[in-house]
Amino acid sequence: MIDSEANINDMIRCDDSGCVYYIPRDLFAHLVLRTQYPRRKYVRYKEGAELYGMSLCHFKAFAHEAGAVSKINKMVLVDMDILDKYIEYFREK
């Protein structure tokens, strides 16, 4: 049950066979739109390539150029903050 009208504004209304459900916007975006919410600071190569819509090979090279790669034992993580700053640096104005 919704407590206040302010909460309704943060929800998505879904009608299903006469039943009404209210789903939080962030959960809806994650499930339906496949967006990451909240965004993680570190990702692995495969997840990063999917997020940026590029091949795994190109994402790996891109992450290394940006200096965003951290290796822990045999696990490799890419710092998304560093990668985003690197992208912004080369953005055309």
Short mmCIF file of C-alpha atoms in Angstrom, two decimals:
data_model
loop_
_atom_site.label_atom_id
_atom_site.label_comp_id
_atom_site.label_asym_id
_atom_site.label_seq_id
_atom_site.Cartn_x
_atom_site.Cartn_y
_atom_site.Cartn_z
CA MET A 1 0.00 0.00 0.00
CA ILE A 2 1.25 3.49 -0.88
CA ASP A 3 1.62 5.83 2.13
CA SER A 4 1.65 9.19 0.38
CA GLU A 5 1.27 10.77 -3.02
CA ALA A 6 5.00 11.60 -3.06
CA ASN A 7 5.72 7.85 -3.03
CA ILE A 8 3.34 7.27 -5.95
CA ASN A 9 5.42 9.68 -8.05
CA ASP A 10 8.46 7.45 -7.45
CA MET A 11 6.63 4.34 -8.61
CA ILE A 12 5.52 2.83 -11.92
CA ARG A 13 1.89 1.68 -12.07
CA CYS A 14 1.41 -1.76 -13.62
CA ASP A 15 -2.03 -3.22 -14.41
CA ASP A 16 -2.29 -6.99 -14.69
CA SER A 17 -5.66 -8.75 -15.12
CA GLY A 18 -7.49 -6.24 -12.94
CA CYS A 19 -4.76 -6.08 -10.29
CA VAL A 20 -2.72 -2.92 -9.87
CA TYR A 21 0.92 -3.08 -8.75
CA TYR A 22 3.24 -0.21 -7.96
CA ILE A 23 6.89 -0.92 -8.68
CA PRO A 24 9.78 1.40 -7.68
CA ARG A 25 11.24 3.19 -10.71
CA ASP A 26 14.78 1.93 -10.10
CA LEU A 27 13.62 -1.69 -9.94
CA PHE A 28 11.53 -1.20 -13.10
CA ALA A 29 14.50 0.31 -14.94
CA HIS A 30 16.74 -2.53 -13.86
CA LEU A 31 14.31 -5.28 -14.86
CA VAL A 32 12.77 -3.85 -18.01
CA LEU A 33 15.30 -1.40 -19.41
CA ARG A 34 18.34 -3.42 -18.28
CA THR A 35 20.03 -0.39 -16.79
CA GLN A 36 22.37 -0.66 -13.85
CA TYR A 37 20.95 1.07 -10.79
CA PRO A 38 22.71 1.98 -8.63
CA ARG A 39 25.85 1.92 -10.68
CA ARG A 40 28.74 -0.17 -9.45
CA LYS A 41 32.21 1.31 -9.09
CA TYR A 42 34.03 -1.75 -10.46
CA VAL A 43 33.03 -4.20 -13.18
CA ARG A 44 34.65 -7.11 -14.94
CA TYR A 45 35.53 -6.97 -18.62
CA LYS A 46 32.41 -8.78 -19.87
CA GLU A 47 29.98 -6.59 -17.94
CA GLY A 48 31.81 -3.41 -18.96
CA ALA A 49 31.74 -4.39 -22.63
CA GLU A 50 27.98 -4.94 -22.39
CA LEU A 51 27.44 -1.62 -20.60
CA TYR A 52 29.35 0.32 -23.24
CA GLY A 53 28.02 -1.72 -26.16
CA MET A 54 31.40 -2.73 -27.56
CA SER A 55 33.33 -5.93 -28.12
CA LEU A 56 35.20 -7.51 -25.24
CA CYS A 57 38.53 -7.02 -27.03
CA HIS A 58 37.94 -3.30 -27.59
CA PHE A 59 36.73 -2.78 -24.02
CA LYS A 60 39.85 -4.46 -22.60
CA ALA A 61 42.14 -2.25 -24.69
CA PHE A 62 40.10 0.84 -23.81
CA ALA A 63 40.24 0.08 -20.06
CA HIS A 64 44.01 -0.43 -20.18
CA GLU A 65 44.55 2.83 -22.11
CA ALA A 66 42.52 4.66 -19.46
CA GLY A 67 44.55 3.13 -16.63
CA ALA A 68 41.33 1.83 -15.10
CA VAL A 69 42.39 -1.81 -14.63
CA SER A 70 43.09 -3.33 -11.21
CA LYS A 71 44.26 -6.91 -10.81
CA ILE A 72 43.53 -8.77 -7.59
CA ASN A 73 44.97 -12.29 -7.62
CA LYS A 74 43.59 -13.59 -10.95
CA MET A 75 40.56 -11.30 -11.00
CA VAL A 76 40.56 -8.14 -13.12
CA LEU A 77 38.32 -5.20 -12.25
CA VAL A 78 37.75 -2.00 -14.22
CA ASP A 79 37.16 1.24 -12.31
CA MET A 80 34.16 2.84 -14.03
CA ASP A 81 34.87 6.31 -12.61
CA ILE A 82 38.34 6.42 -14.16
CA LEU A 83 37.00 5.06 -17.45
CA ASP A 84 34.24 7.70 -17.57
CA LYS A 85 36.75 10.50 -16.92
CA TYR A 86 38.91 9.13 -19.72
CA ILE A 87 35.94 9.15 -22.10
CA GLU A 88 35.00 12.71 -21.10
CA TYR A 89 38.56 13.87 -21.80
CA PHE A 90 38.23 12.82 -25.46
CA ARG A 91 34.67 14.01 -25.94
CA GLU A 92 34.24 16.38 -28.87
CA LYS A 93 33.00 19.82 -27.95
#
